[in-house]
CSV table of C-alpha atoms in Angstrom, one decimal:
chain,number,residue,atom,x,y,z
A,1,GLN,CA,9.1,15.5,3.7
A,2,PHE,CA,8.1,13.1,0.9
A,3,ILE,CA,5.9,10.6,2.7
A,4,SER,CA,3.7,11.8,5.6
A,5,TYR,CA,3.3,9.2,8.3
A,6,PRO,CA,-0.1,8.2,9.6
A,7,PRO,CA,-0.9,9.5,13.1
A,8,SER,CA,-0.2,6.1,14.4
A,9,ASN,CA,1.9,3.4,12.7
A,10,SER,CA,-0.5,0.7,14.0
A,11,ILE,CA,-3.9,0.1,12.5
A,12,THR,CA,-6.4,-2.4,13.8
A,13,GLY,CA,-8.7,-4.3,11.5
A,14,VAL,CA,-11.5,-6.8,12.2
A,15,ILE,CA,-11.7,-10.2,10.6
A,16,GLY,CA,-14.1,-10.2,7.7
A,17,GLU,CA,-14.2,-6.4,7.6
A,18,ALA,CA,-12.2,-3.9,5.5
A,19,VAL,CA,-9.4,-1.6,6.6
A,20,ILE,CA,-7.4,1.2,5.0
A,21,LEU,CA,-3.6,1.2,5.4
A,22,PRO,CA,-2.7,4.9,5.1
A,23,CYS,CA,0.2,6.1,2.9
A,24,TYR,CA,0.3,9.7,1.7
A,25,VAL,CA,2.9,11.4,-0.4
A,26,VAL,CA,3.5,15.1,0.1
A,27,ALA,CA,5.2,16.5,-3.0
A,28,GLU,CA,4.9,19.6,-5.1
A,29,LYS,CA,3.7,17.6,-8.1
A,30,ILE,CA,3.4,13.9,-8.4
A,31,PRO,CA,4.6,12.9,-11.9
A,32,GLU,CA,2.5,10.8,-14.3
A,33,ILE,CA,5.1,8.0,-14.0
A,34,PHE,CA,5.5,6.7,-10.6
A,35,SER,CA,5.1,3.3,-8.9
A,36,VAL,CA,3.5,2.1,-5.7
A,37,GLN,CA,4.3,-1.2,-4.1
A,38,TRP,CA,2.7,-2.6,-0.9
A,39,ILE,CA,4.8,-5.4,0.7
A,40,PHE,CA,3.6,-7.7,3.5
A,41,ASN,CA,6.5,-8.7,5.8
A,42,GLY,CA,5.3,-12.0,7.2
A,43,GLN,CA,7.0,-14.3,9.7
A,44,SER,CA,8.5,-16.5,7.1
A,45,GLU,CA,8.2,-14.6,3.8
A,46,LYS,CA,7.7,-11.3,2.1
A,47,ILE,CA,4.7,-11.0,-0.2
A,48,THR,CA,4.3,-8.2,-2.7
A,49,VAL,CA,0.6,-7.6,-2.0
A,50,ILE,CA,0.0,-5.1,-4.9
A,51,THR,CA,2.1,-3.2,-7.4
A,52,TYR,CA,1.0,-0.3,-9.5
A,53,ASP,CA,3.3,0.8,-12.4
A,54,GLY,CA,2.5,4.2,-13.7
A,55,LYS,CA,4.5,3.7,-16.9
A,56,ASN,CA,2.0,1.3,-18.4
A,57,LYS,CA,-0.7,1.9,-15.7
A,58,ASN,CA,-1.0,-1.7,-14.8
A,59,GLU,CA,-1.6,-3.2,-11.4
A,60,LYS,CA,-0.6,-6.7,-10.2
A,61,GLN,CA,-1.9,-8.5,-7.1
A,62,ASP,CA,-0.5,-11.5,-5.3
A,63,GLU,CA,-3.0,-14.4,-5.6
A,64,ARG,CA,-3.4,-14.5,-1.8
A,65,TYR,CA,-4.8,-11.0,-2.0
A,66,GLN,CA,-6.7,-11.4,-5.2
A,67,GLY,CA,-10.0,-9.5,-5.2
A,68,ARG,CA,-9.3,-8.1,-1.7
A,69,THR,CA,-7.1,-5.1,-2.3
A,70,LYS,CA,-7.4,-1.9,-4.2
A,71,LEU,CA,-5.6,1.4,-4.6
A,72,PHE,CA,-7.3,4.7,-4.9
A,73,HIS,CA,-6.4,5.5,-8.5
A,74,SER,CA,-8.5,8.6,-8.7
A,75,GLU,CA,-6.6,10.1,-5.7
A,76,PHE,CA,-3.0,9.3,-6.8
A,77,LYS,CA,-2.5,12.9,-8.0
A,78,THR,CA,-3.4,14.2,-4.5
A,79,GLY,CA,-0.8,11.8,-3.0
A,80,ASN,CA,-3.1,9.1,-1.6
A,81,MET,CA,-1.2,5.8,-2.1
A,82,SER,CA,-3.2,4.0,0.7
A,83,LEU,CA,-4.2,0.4,0.4
A,84,HIS,CA,-7.8,-0.7,0.8
A,85,LEU,CA,-7.8,-4.3,2.2
A,86,ARG,CA,-11.2,-6.1,2.3
A,87,ASN,CA,-12.3,-9.3,4.0
A,88,ILE,CA,-9.5,-9.3,6.6
A,89,ARG,CA,-8.1,-12.7,7.6
A,90,SER,CA,-6.0,-13.5,10.7
A,91,SER,CA,-3.1,-14.2,8.4
A,92,ASP,CA,-3.1,-10.5,7.3
A,93,LYS,CA,-1.7,-9.5,10.7
A,94,GLY,CA,1.8,-8.1,10.4
A,95,LEU,CA,3.9,-5.4,9.0
A,96,TYR,CA,3.2,-3.7,5.6
A,97,THR,CA,5.5,-1.4,3.7
A,98,CYS,CA,4.3,1.2,1.3
A,99,VAL,CA,7.0,2.0,-1.2
A,100,VAL,CA,6.5,4.9,-3.6
A,101,SER,CA,9.1,5.8,-6.2
A,102,PHE,CA,9.4,8.5,-8.8
A,103,ASN,CA,12.2,10.7,-10.2
A,104,ASP,CA,14.7,8.1,-9.3
A,105,GLU,CA,13.9,8.4,-5.6
A,106,TYR,CA,12.0,6.0,-3.5
A,107,HIS,CA,10.5,6.3,-0.1
A,108,ASP,CA,8.7,3.9,2.2
A,109,VAL,CA,6.6,3.9,5.3
A,110,LEU,CA,6.0,0.9,7.6
A,111,ILE,CA,2.5,0.2,9.0
A,112,GLU,CA,1.6,-2.5,11.4
A,113,LEU,CA,-1.8,-4.2,11.0
A,114,GLN,CA,-3.3,-5.7,14.1
A,115,VAL,CA,-6.2,-8.1,13.6
A,116,ALA,CA,-9.1,-8.4,16.0
A,117,GLY,CA,-11.6,-11.3,16.0
C-alpha cells in the first residue's frame, strides 16, 4: 500500500480555526525527488491549493490560499504529506485530493472537509 488512508475520509474544521488534512505515504524509502499536490474540487472549479516539487524544492500556492496553507517539510521523509490549512473559511468546504508522485508512479487520496460555524 502506497498511501495510507485516514481513519475517516471526512474531516471537520471550524471557521477561523486551523485543520490538518491527513495524507501519509507508506513506502520503503521516499526518494529525494517527489512531488505533492493538493487539489480542491469545488462546485464549479478545481483549484491547485499547493504544489511541492522535490526537484527544485519549491512550493507554489494558489492566491486564494496564500498564507493559509503549509506542508510539513521536515516530515516528508517519514511520509507525512498532510496539508495544514489555517483560518478556515466557509468556501474551503469540499473535497480535497492529495496527489503524491515519485518513481513514475502517482497515487492519490480524497478527503472531504466539512466546515462548522
